[in-house]
Coordinates of C-alpha atoms and ligand atoms in Angstrom, one line a residue:
M1 CA -9.3 0.0 372.5
K2 CA -12.8 -1.4 372.8
Y3 CA -13.2 -4.7 374.6
V4 CA -15.8 -7.4 373.9
L5 CA -15.7 -10.0 376.7
V6 CA -17.4 -13.3 376.1
T7 CA -18.1 -15.4 379.2
G8 CA -20.0 -18.7 379.5
G9 CA -22.5 -20.1 381.9
V10 CA -24.4 -23.3 382.8
V11 CA -22.3 -25.9 381.0
S12 CA -19.1 -26.0 379.0
G13 CA -19.0 -27.0 375.4
L14 CA -21.6 -24.4 374.3
G15 CA -19.5 -23.2 371.4
K16 CA -18.4 -20.1 373.3
G17 CA -15.3 -20.0 371.0
V18 CA -17.3 -20.1 367.8
T19 CA -19.7 -17.5 369.2
A20 CA -16.9 -15.2 370.2
S21 CA -15.1 -15.6 366.8
S22 CA -18.4 -15.0 365.0
I23 CA -19.0 -11.8 366.9
G24 CA -15.5 -10.8 365.7
V25 CA -16.4 -11.7 362.1
V26 CA -19.5 -9.5 362.2
L27 CA -17.6 -6.6 363.6
K28 CA -14.8 -7.1 361.1
A29 CA -17.4 -7.2 358.3
C30 CA -18.5 -3.7 359.5
G31 CA -15.0 -2.5 358.6
L32 CA -13.4 -2.7 362.1
R33 CA -10.1 -4.2 362.8
V34 CA -10.4 -7.1 365.3
T35 CA -8.0 -9.0 367.5
S36 CA -8.6 -11.6 370.1
I37 CA -7.4 -13.0 373.4
K38 CA -8.3 -16.4 374.8
I39 CA -8.0 -16.8 378.6
D40 CA -7.6 -20.4 379.8
P41 CA -7.8 -20.4 383.6
Y42 CA -5.9 -23.7 383.9
L43 CA -2.5 -23.9 385.6
N44 CA -0.5 -25.2 382.7
T45 CA 1.7 -22.4 381.3
D46 CA 0.6 -23.4 377.8
A47 CA -1.2 -26.2 376.0
G48 CA 2.0 -27.9 374.8
T49 CA 2.0 -30.6 377.4
M50 CA -1.7 -31.3 377.3
S51 CA -3.0 -34.5 375.8
P52 CA -5.1 -34.1 372.6
F53 CA -7.3 -36.9 374.0
E54 CA -8.4 -34.7 376.9
H55 CA -8.2 -31.2 375.5
G56 CA -8.3 -31.5 371.8
E57 CA -5.5 -30.5 369.5
V58 CA -2.6 -28.3 370.4
F59 CA -2.7 -25.4 368.0
V60 CA 0.7 -23.9 366.8
L61 CA 1.3 -20.3 366.0
D62 CA 3.9 -18.6 363.8
D63 CA 6.0 -17.6 366.8
G64 CA 6.0 -21.2 368.0
G65 CA 3.3 -20.7 370.7
E66 CA 1.6 -24.0 371.6
V67 CA -1.9 -22.8 372.4
D68 CA -5.5 -23.7 372.9
L69 CA -7.4 -24.8 369.8
D70 CA -9.8 -21.9 370.1
L71 CA -6.9 -19.6 368.8
G72 CA -7.2 -21.7 365.6
N73 CA -10.9 -20.7 365.4
Y74 CA -9.9 -17.0 365.7
E75 CA -7.2 -17.3 363.1
R76 CA -9.5 -19.0 360.7
F77 CA -12.6 -16.8 361.3
L78 CA -10.8 -13.5 361.5
D79 CA -7.9 -14.3 359.1
V80 CA -5.3 -13.0 361.6
R81 CA -2.0 -14.3 362.9
L82 CA -2.0 -14.4 366.6
T83 CA 1.0 -14.5 369.0
R84 CA 1.6 -16.8 372.0
D85 CA 0.7 -13.9 374.3
N86 CA -2.8 -13.9 372.9
N87 CA -3.4 -17.0 375.0
I88 CA -3.4 -16.2 378.7
T89 CA -3.3 -19.0 381.3
T90 CA -3.1 -18.9 385.1
G91 CA 0.3 -20.5 384.7
K92 CA 1.7 -17.7 382.6
I93 CA 0.3 -15.0 384.9
Y94 CA 1.7 -16.6 388.1
Q95 CA 5.0 -17.2 386.4
S96 CA 5.4 -13.6 385.5
V97 CA 4.3 -12.4 389.0
L98 CA 6.6 -14.9 390.7
E99 CA 9.5 -13.8 388.5
Q100 CA 8.9 -10.2 389.5
E101 CA 8.7 -11.2 393.1
R102 CA 12.1 -13.0 392.8
R103 CA 13.6 -9.9 391.2
G104 CA 12.5 -7.9 394.2
D105 CA 10.1 -5.8 392.2
Y106 CA 7.5 -5.8 395.0
L107 CA 9.9 -4.2 397.4
G108 CA 9.1 -6.4 400.4
K109 CA 5.4 -6.2 400.1
T110 CA 3.1 -9.1 400.5
V111 CA 2.3 -10.4 397.0
Q112 CA -1.4 -11.2 396.7
V113 CA -4.0 -12.4 394.2
V114 CA -5.7 -9.0 394.6
P115 CA -4.1 -6.6 393.6
H116 CA -0.9 -8.2 392.1
I117 CA -2.3 -11.1 390.1
T118 CA -5.3 -9.1 388.9
E119 CA -3.0 -6.2 388.0
A120 CA -0.8 -8.6 386.0
I121 CA -3.9 -9.9 384.1
K122 CA -5.1 -6.4 383.3
N123 CA -1.7 -5.3 382.1
W124 CA -1.3 -8.4 380.0
I125 CA -4.7 -7.9 378.4
E126 CA -4.1 -4.2 377.7
S127 CA -0.7 -4.7 376.2
V128 CA -1.5 -7.8 374.1
S129 CA -4.7 -6.2 372.7
H130 CA -2.5 -3.5 371.1
I131 CA -0.4 -6.0 369.1
P132 CA -1.5 -5.8 365.4
V133 CA -2.4 -9.2 364.1
D134 CA -3.9 -8.5 360.7
G135 CA -0.8 -7.4 358.9
K136 CA -1.6 -3.7 359.2
E137 CA 0.1 -1.2 361.4
G138 CA -1.2 0.1 364.7
P139 CA -3.6 -1.6 367.1
A140 CA -7.0 -3.0 366.2
D141 CA -10.2 -1.3 367.0
V142 CA -11.8 -4.1 369.0
C143 CA -10.4 -6.9 371.1
V144 CA -12.6 -9.9 371.7
I145 CA -11.7 -11.6 374.9
E146 CA -13.0 -15.1 375.5
L147 CA -12.9 -16.3 379.1
G148 CA -12.6 -20.1 379.1
G149 CA -14.5 -22.3 381.5
T150 CA -17.8 -21.4 383.1
V151 CA -18.6 -18.6 385.4
G152 CA -18.2 -19.7 389.0
D153 CA -15.2 -21.9 388.5
I154 CA -12.7 -21.3 391.3
E155 CA -9.9 -21.0 388.8
S156 CA -11.5 -18.2 386.8
M157 CA -12.1 -15.9 389.9
P158 CA -9.0 -13.8 389.6
F159 CA -9.7 -13.3 385.9
I160 CA -13.3 -12.2 386.6
E161 CA -12.1 -9.8 389.2
A162 CA -9.4 -8.4 386.8
L163 CA -12.0 -8.0 384.1
R164 CA -14.3 -6.2 386.4
Q165 CA -11.6 -3.8 387.3
L166 CA -10.7 -3.4 383.6
L167 CA -14.4 -2.5 382.8
F168 CA -14.4 0.0 385.7
S169 CA -11.2 1.7 384.4
V170 CA -12.1 1.8 380.7
G171 CA -15.8 2.6 381.2
Q172 CA -19.0 1.0 379.9
N173 CA -18.7 2.6 376.5
N174 CA -15.4 0.7 375.9
F175 CA -16.4 -2.6 377.3
C176 CA -19.2 -4.9 376.3
L177 CA -19.9 -8.2 378.1
I178 CA -21.6 -11.0 376.3
H179 CA -22.6 -14.0 378.3
V180 CA -23.2 -17.2 376.5
S181 CA -25.7 -19.5 378.1
L182 CA -27.9 -22.5 377.5
I183 CA -31.7 -22.6 377.1
P184 CA -32.6 -26.3 377.5
V185 CA -35.9 -27.8 376.7
L186 CA -37.2 -30.6 378.9
G187 CA -39.4 -33.3 377.6
V188 CA -40.6 -33.8 374.0
V189 CA -42.9 -30.8 373.8
G190 CA -41.5 -29.1 376.8
E191 CA -40.9 -25.4 377.3
Q192 CA -37.7 -23.4 377.0
K193 CA -36.1 -23.2 380.4
T194 CA -34.6 -19.9 381.5
K195 CA -33.7 -20.8 385.1
P196 CA -30.1 -22.1 384.5
T197 CA -29.3 -18.8 382.6
Q198 CA -30.9 -16.8 385.4
H199 CA -28.7 -18.5 387.9
S200 CA -25.5 -18.0 386.0
V201 CA -26.3 -14.3 385.4
R202 CA -26.9 -14.0 389.1
E203 CA -23.5 -15.6 389.8
L204 CA -21.9 -13.2 387.4
R205 CA -23.6 -10.2 389.0
A206 CA -22.5 -11.3 392.4
L207 CA -19.0 -11.1 391.1
G208 CA -19.5 -7.5 390.0
L209 CA -20.2 -8.0 386.3
T210 CA -23.5 -7.5 384.6
P211 CA -23.9 -8.8 381.1
H212 CA -24.9 -6.3 378.5
F213 CA -25.8 -9.1 376.1
L214 CA -26.9 -12.7 376.4
A215 CA -26.1 -15.1 373.6
C216 CA -28.5 -18.0 374.2
R217 CA -27.7 -21.4 372.8
S218 CA -30.8 -23.4 372.0
A219 CA -31.9 -26.2 369.7
E220 CA -34.8 -24.2 368.2
P221 CA -35.2 -20.4 367.9
L222 CA -36.1 -18.7 371.2
L223 CA -39.8 -18.0 371.7
E224 CA -40.9 -14.4 372.4
N225 CA -42.0 -15.1 376.0
T226 CA -38.7 -16.8 376.7
R227 CA -36.9 -13.7 375.5
Q228 CA -39.2 -11.5 377.7
K229 CA -38.5 -13.6 380.7
L230 CA -34.8 -13.6 380.2
S231 CA -34.8 -9.9 379.8
Q232 CA -36.8 -9.3 382.9
F233 CA -34.9 -11.7 385.2
C234 CA -31.4 -11.2 383.8
H235 CA -31.5 -7.4 383.6
V236 CA -30.7 -7.4 379.9
P237 CA -32.7 -5.4 377.3
V238 CA -34.8 -7.6 375.0
G239 CA -32.9 -6.2 372.0
N240 CA -29.7 -7.4 373.5
I241 CA -30.8 -11.0 373.8
L242 CA -29.1 -12.9 371.0
N243 CA -30.1 -16.4 370.0
I244 CA -27.7 -18.9 368.6
H245 CA -30.0 -21.8 367.7
D246 CA -28.7 -24.9 366.0
V247 CA -27.7 -24.2 362.3
P248 CA -26.6 -26.6 359.6
N249 CA -23.0 -25.4 359.7
I250 CA -20.9 -22.9 361.7
W251 CA -20.6 -20.4 358.9
H252 CA -24.2 -19.5 359.5
I253 CA -23.5 -18.1 362.9
P254 CA -22.1 -14.7 361.8
L255 CA -25.1 -14.5 359.5
L256 CA -27.5 -15.4 362.4
L257 CA -25.9 -12.7 364.5
R258 CA -26.3 -10.1 361.7
S259 CA -30.0 -11.1 361.2
Q260 CA -30.6 -10.3 364.8
N261 CA -28.9 -6.9 364.5
A262 CA -26.2 -7.9 366.9
H263 CA -23.7 -5.7 365.2
N264 CA -25.8 -2.6 365.6
A265 CA -26.5 -3.2 369.2
I266 CA -22.8 -3.9 370.0
L267 CA -21.6 -0.9 367.9
M268 CA -24.1 1.3 369.7
H269 CA -23.0 0.0 373.1
L270 CA -19.3 0.6 372.2
D271 CA -20.0 4.0 370.6
L272 CA -18.6 2.8 367.3
Q273 CA -21.5 3.5 365.0
S274 CA -19.9 6.5 363.3
V275 CA -16.8 4.6 362.2
A276 CA -18.6 1.3 361.1
N277 CA -20.2 0.3 357.8
P278 CA -23.1 -2.0 357.3
P279 CA -21.7 -5.6 357.5
N280 CA -20.5 -7.2 354.3
L281 CA -20.8 -10.9 354.8
Q282 CA -21.2 -11.9 351.2
E283 CA -18.3 -14.5 351.3
W284 CA -19.8 -16.0 354.5
T285 CA -23.3 -16.2 353.0
D286 CA -21.9 -17.9 349.8
R287 CA -19.9 -20.4 351.8
A288 CA -22.7 -21.3 354.2
E289 CA -25.2 -21.8 351.4
T290 CA -22.7 -23.6 349.1
F291 CA -22.0 -26.0 351.9
D292 CA -25.7 -26.7 352.6
N293 CA -26.3 -27.6 349.0
L294 CA -23.3 -29.9 348.4
T295 CA -24.4 -33.4 347.5
N296 CA -21.2 -35.2 346.5
S297 CA -18.7 -36.3 349.0
V298 CA -15.2 -37.8 349.1
R299 CA -14.2 -40.6 351.5
I300 CA -11.0 -39.7 353.4
A301 CA -9.4 -42.3 355.6
M302 CA -7.8 -40.6 358.7
V303 CA -5.4 -43.1 360.2
G304 CA -4.3 -41.8 363.6
K305 CA -3.8 -42.4 367.2
Y306 CA -6.3 -40.0 368.8
V307 CA -9.4 -41.0 366.8
G308 CA -11.7 -41.2 369.7
M309 CA -12.1 -37.4 369.9
A310 CA -12.6 -35.4 366.7
D311 CA -11.1 -32.2 368.3
S312 CA -7.8 -34.0 368.5
Y313 CA -7.2 -33.2 364.9
L314 CA -9.4 -30.1 364.6
S315 CA -7.3 -28.1 362.2
V316 CA -6.7 -31.1 360.0
V317 CA -10.5 -31.6 359.8
K318 CA -11.0 -27.9 359.0
A319 CA -8.3 -27.9 356.4
L320 CA -10.0 -30.9 354.7
L321 CA -13.2 -29.0 354.8
H322 CA -11.7 -25.9 353.2
A323 CA -10.1 -28.1 350.4
C324 CA -13.3 -30.1 349.8
I325 CA -15.5 -27.0 349.6
A326 CA -13.1 -25.6 347.0
C327 CA -13.8 -28.8 345.0
S328 CA -17.6 -28.6 345.7
L329 CA -17.5 -31.7 347.8
K330 CA -18.5 -32.6 351.4
P331 CA -15.7 -34.4 353.3
A332 CA -16.6 -37.8 354.6
I333 CA -13.9 -38.6 357.1
D334 CA -13.5 -42.2 358.1
W335 CA -11.6 -42.4 361.3
I336 CA -9.4 -45.4 361.7
A337 CA -7.5 -46.2 364.9
A338 CA -4.1 -47.1 363.5
S339 CA -3.6 -50.0 365.9
D340 CA -6.8 -51.7 364.5
L341 CA -4.9 -52.2 361.2
E342 CA -2.1 -54.1 362.8
D343 CA -1.6 -57.8 362.2
D344 CA -1.6 -58.7 365.9
N345 CA -5.2 -57.4 366.1
A346 CA -6.4 -59.8 363.3
L347 CA -6.4 -62.4 366.1
S348 CA -7.2 -60.4 369.2
T349 CA -9.9 -58.2 367.8
P350 CA -10.7 -59.6 364.3
E351 CA -13.9 -57.6 363.8
A352 CA -12.2 -54.3 364.5
H353 CA -9.3 -55.3 362.3
A354 CA -11.6 -56.3 359.4
T355 CA -13.6 -53.1 359.7
A356 CA -10.5 -51.0 359.8
W357 CA -9.2 -52.6 356.6
R358 CA -12.5 -52.4 354.8
T359 CA -12.8 -48.7 355.7
L360 CA -9.2 -48.1 354.5
T361 CA -9.7 -49.8 351.2
N362 CA -13.0 -48.1 350.6
A363 CA -11.5 -44.6 351.0
A364 CA -10.5 -42.4 348.1
C365 CA -7.4 -41.2 349.9
V366 CA -5.4 -41.8 353.0
L367 CA -4.2 -39.2 355.5
V368 CA -1.8 -39.9 358.4
P369 CA -1.7 -36.9 360.7
G370 CA 0.9 -35.8 363.3
G371 CA 1.4 -37.6 366.6
F372 CA 3.8 -38.6 369.3
G373 CA 4.7 -42.0 370.8
D374 CA 4.8 -45.4 369.2
R375 CA 1.2 -46.4 369.7
G376 CA -0.4 -47.3 366.3
V377 CA 2.9 -46.7 364.4
K378 CA 2.8 -50.3 362.9
G379 CA -0.7 -49.6 361.6
M380 CA 0.2 -46.3 360.1
V381 CA 3.1 -48.0 358.3
L382 CA 0.6 -50.5 356.9
A383 CA -1.6 -47.7 355.7
A384 CA 1.3 -45.9 354.0
K385 CA 2.3 -49.1 352.3
Y386 CA -1.2 -49.7 351.1
A387 CA -1.4 -46.2 349.7
R388 CA 2.0 -46.4 348.0
E389 CA 1.4 -49.8 346.5
N390 CA -2.1 -49.2 345.3
R391 CA -1.5 -45.7 344.0
V392 CA -4.1 -44.2 346.5
P393 CA -3.4 -40.5 347.2
Y394 CA -1.5 -40.2 350.5
L395 CA -0.8 -37.2 352.6
G396 CA 1.5 -37.7 355.6
I397 CA 1.8 -34.8 358.0
C398 CA 4.8 -34.6 360.4
L399 CA 4.6 -38.1 361.9
G400 CA 2.8 -39.1 358.8
M401 CA 5.8 -38.1 356.7
Q402 CA 8.2 -39.9 359.0
I403 CA 5.9 -43.0 358.7
S404 CA 6.3 -43.0 354.9
V405 CA 10.0 -42.8 355.2
I406 CA 10.1 -45.8 357.6
E407 CA 7.8 -47.8 355.4
F408 CA 9.8 -47.0 352.2
A409 CA 13.0 -48.0 353.9
R410 CA 11.6 -51.3 355.2
N411 CA 9.7 -52.4 352.1
V412 CA 11.5 -50.8 349.2
L413 CA 15.1 -50.5 350.5
G414 CA 15.0 -53.7 352.3
M415 CA 16.0 -52.3 355.7
E416 CA 13.7 -54.5 357.8
R417 CA 14.3 -52.9 361.1
A418 CA 14.4 -49.3 359.8
N419 CA 12.8 -47.0 362.3
S420 CA 12.7 -43.6 363.9
S421 CA 14.9 -43.3 366.9
E422 CA 11.8 -42.0 368.7
F423 CA 10.4 -45.6 368.6
D424 CA 13.5 -47.8 368.6
K425 CA 16.7 -46.4 370.1
D426 CA 18.7 -49.3 368.8
T427 CA 17.5 -49.6 365.3
P428 CA 20.3 -50.5 362.9
N429 CA 18.7 -48.1 360.3
P430 CA 17.7 -44.9 362.0
V431 CA 15.9 -43.3 359.0
V432 CA 14.4 -40.7 361.3
I433 CA 16.6 -39.1 364.0
F434 CA 16.6 -36.6 366.8
M435 CA 17.9 -33.3 365.3
P436 CA 17.4 -30.4 367.7
E437 CA 18.1 -27.0 366.3
G438 CA 20.0 -26.1 369.5
S439 CA 22.5 -28.1 371.4
K440 CA 21.7 -31.9 371.8
T441 CA 22.7 -31.9 375.4
H442 CA 21.1 -28.6 376.4
M443 CA 18.3 -29.0 378.8
G444 CA 14.9 -27.6 378.2
S445 CA 12.7 -27.4 375.1
T446 CA 14.0 -29.3 372.2
M447 CA 11.0 -29.1 370.0
R448 CA 11.3 -27.4 366.6
L449 CA 8.3 -25.0 366.9
G450 CA 6.6 -22.4 364.8
S451 CA 7.2 -20.9 361.3
R452 CA 10.2 -22.1 359.3
R453 CA 11.1 -21.6 355.7
T454 CA 11.0 -24.5 353.2
L455 CA 12.8 -24.0 349.9
F456 CA 11.6 -26.0 346.9
Q457 CA 14.5 -27.9 345.3
S458 CA 13.1 -27.6 341.8
P459 CA 10.1 -25.8 340.3
D460 CA 9.0 -29.0 338.6
C461 CA 7.8 -30.9 341.6
L462 CA 4.1 -31.3 342.3
T463 CA 4.1 -29.4 345.6
A464 CA 5.9 -26.4 344.2
K465 CA 3.2 -26.2 341.5
L466 CA 0.5 -26.5 344.2
Y467 CA 2.1 -23.7 346.1
H468 CA 1.5 -21.5 343.0
N469 CA 5.1 -22.0 341.7
S470 CA 6.7 -20.1 344.6
E471 CA 10.3 -20.7 345.4
H472 CA 9.7 -21.1 349.1
V473 CA 6.9 -21.5 351.7
D474 CA 6.7 -20.7 355.4
E475 CA 4.7 -23.2 357.3
R476 CA 4.4 -24.1 361.0
H477 CA 6.3 -26.9 362.7
R478 CA 6.0 -29.0 365.9
H479 CA 8.4 -31.9 366.0
R480 CA 11.7 -33.2 367.5
Y481 CA 12.6 -35.9 364.9
E482 CA 13.5 -35.6 361.3
V483 CA 14.6 -37.6 358.3
N484 CA 18.2 -38.7 358.6
P485 CA 20.1 -36.5 356.1
E486 CA 22.7 -39.2 355.6
M487 CA 20.2 -41.6 354.2
V488 CA 18.5 -39.2 351.8
I489 CA 20.6 -40.4 348.9
N490 CA 19.3 -44.0 349.3
F491 CA 15.7 -42.8 349.2
E492 CA 16.2 -40.5 346.3
E493 CA 17.9 -43.2 344.1
S494 CA 14.8 -45.3 344.6
G495 CA 12.3 -42.6 343.7
L496 CA 11.4 -41.0 347.1
K497 CA 12.4 -37.4 346.5
F498 CA 12.9 -34.7 349.1
V499 CA 11.6 -31.8 347.1
G500 CA 11.5 -29.3 349.9
K501 CA 14.3 -28.6 352.4
D502 CA 15.1 -26.0 355.0
E503 CA 17.5 -23.1 354.3
T504 CA 20.5 -25.2 355.4
G505 CA 19.6 -28.1 353.1
K506 CA 19.9 -30.5 356.1
R507 CA 16.4 -30.8 357.1
M508 CA 13.9 -32.6 354.8
E509 CA 10.6 -30.7 354.7
I510 CA 8.6 -32.2 351.8
L511 CA 8.8 -35.6 350.2
E512 CA 7.1 -36.8 347.0
L513 CA 7.1 -40.3 345.4
T514 CA 7.7 -40.2 341.7
D515 CA 5.4 -42.4 339.7
H516 CA 2.5 -42.1 342.0
P517 CA -0.6 -39.9 341.5
F518 CA -0.2 -38.1 344.9
Y519 CA 2.1 -39.4 347.6
V520 CA 3.3 -36.4 349.7
G521 CA 4.7 -36.0 353.1
A522 CA 5.4 -32.8 354.9
Q523 CA 7.5 -32.3 358.1
F524 CA 5.4 -29.2 358.8
H525 CA 1.7 -28.9 359.6
P526 CA 0.0 -27.2 356.6
E527 CA -3.4 -27.5 358.4
F528 CA -2.6 -24.6 360.7
K529 CA -2.6 -22.0 358.0
S530 CA -5.5 -23.2 356.0
R531 CA -8.4 -20.8 355.7
P532 CA -11.9 -21.0 354.5
G533 CA -11.7 -19.6 350.9
R534 CA -7.9 -20.1 350.9
P535 CA -7.4 -23.8 351.4
S536 CA -3.9 -25.2 352.1
P537 CA -2.3 -26.1 348.8
L538 CA -1.3 -29.6 350.0
F539 CA -4.8 -30.4 351.2
L540 CA -6.2 -29.1 348.0
G541 CA -3.8 -31.2 345.9
F542 CA -4.7 -34.2 348.0
I543 CA -8.4 -33.9 347.5
L544 CA -8.1 -33.1 343.8
A545 CA -6.0 -36.3 343.4
A546 CA -8.6 -38.3 345.3
I547 CA -11.2 -37.3 342.7
G548 CA -8.9 -37.6 339.8
Q549 CA -8.8 -33.9 339.0
L550 CA -5.3 -32.9 340.0
G551 CA -3.9 -33.1 336.5
S552 CA -6.5 -30.8 335.0
Y553 CA -6.2 -28.4 337.9
L554 CA -2.4 -28.1 337.5
Q555 CA -2.8 -27.4 333.8
N556 CA -5.2 -24.6 334.5
P557 CA -5.3 -23.7 338.2
H558 CA -7.7 -20.8 337.7
N559 CA -10.6 -22.7 336.2
G560 CA -14.0 -23.5 337.8
N561 CA -14.5 -22.9 341.4
L562 CA -10.9 -23.2 342.4
Ligands
LIG601 N1 6.8 -37.5 367.0 C1 7.3 -36.9 365.9 C2 8.4 -35.9 366.2 O1 8.5 -35.4 367.3 C3 6.2 -36.2 365.0 C4 5.6 -35.0 365.7 C5 4.4 -34.6 365.1 O2 3.8 -35.3 364.3 N2 3.9 -33.4 365.4 O3 9.2 -35.5 365.3

């Protein structure tokens, strides 16, 4: 196994994840098989309990792992399926060491950060890197490891030490360290400053790791003398100083790395030249250029709770992007804080209320994404009602599907107080209820997580056609509540059809409204499996409906760009 470690210095938010995944893309384009590990030095055992407000979306894997959103980047860029163990946190490492300690595995010894925690980290990395993630047998050739946070953080120390030991044991030819850093420019015509990078490299070297490559983030391309300075003061050959300057879209980054010959330098360092081919990045080139030249856009209203931070719905945004590109469109996402739509706010914050409604009614389609808790639910119900009554394409994901069920019950079936038992324990019409897969009284995790199968109830429904007429589909879930199976008949009689159900037939997975151009709800999260070049069928259908091309696409799904 060859390891490529990506660390970060100076500041967070440099796009270390995108840099690391792009390095993976370039190596993959050379014919190598690539896997990846993300290390998050925080204490949480996983991202499941972290607020999307603070940390961005919780990404969900096939095996039900709730992980950092960077794993989504790796899955999308490398087109792989990762496991929960590909995300290492301090919490997970300590948990495993403490479990061993309780079992008596340390035979009375003092359990310490060095060597026990570091040993556990090393073992974890070595075993996870061998899990195949690309559908082929046997381990990958290269494992890209991204160390979260910035070098020097107290929390990342044990990881740095473990990685230093790993480098020492596997040898320089099997381990390549790329340090991502920032080259700021001060003043309007100021010079490119190398000092922060020098300091962070010095910090890394004090911890026993010398970077083999620098990946410098900058607004403009690096000047030759900046490169020379960096090389001299950071102890990195000039040819190994990569520059990721600002580009119009992230698909340019693998191309940028290739144009700087990063692949050759990395392959040479890792002694992989004899097994690699010249990189084939045709698809990436086409996509990057297509996107730059798109002129038409489609307005999408995103009615959610966490609209202050775009990363809270990162995979939904990416899935919209994939679908839009397939239709030669740029997505224009209008974020609407659901609570701004609510009637109460017409008095308390009339401007925000008016703006929210203007934005909603100007959009070509409405998306209500997943979420937890009752904030904004009233506003989401209003958005679903608006889309249903005005025949505006609607896509409800997880909570968004539950919202459309609540709305329909209240406004079509006349059940005024219909609700989800998540929001109103005493509702007389619990149309969405708690339906754990295990025991209702059993303590512990009650969330339905990861990949589950949905069976289409009839080949004639819109979504089965969008899913290429398959009989079933496996998508990822993350929810506790579900449509009350006892009330399904009431909905279906009035035209809200549950066209996808789980294998038992008790869990409603997909709904469609008859007599509407596109009104679809999914209990699962289709966004997690959307890929550039292979958009999620539900997102594609949603965008096609927004531009009035769904009918012609369904008649001939293989025409044009699609
Ligand atoms: N809060 C809802 C549930 O638990 C929806 C979850 C979601 O949208 N991910 O069922």
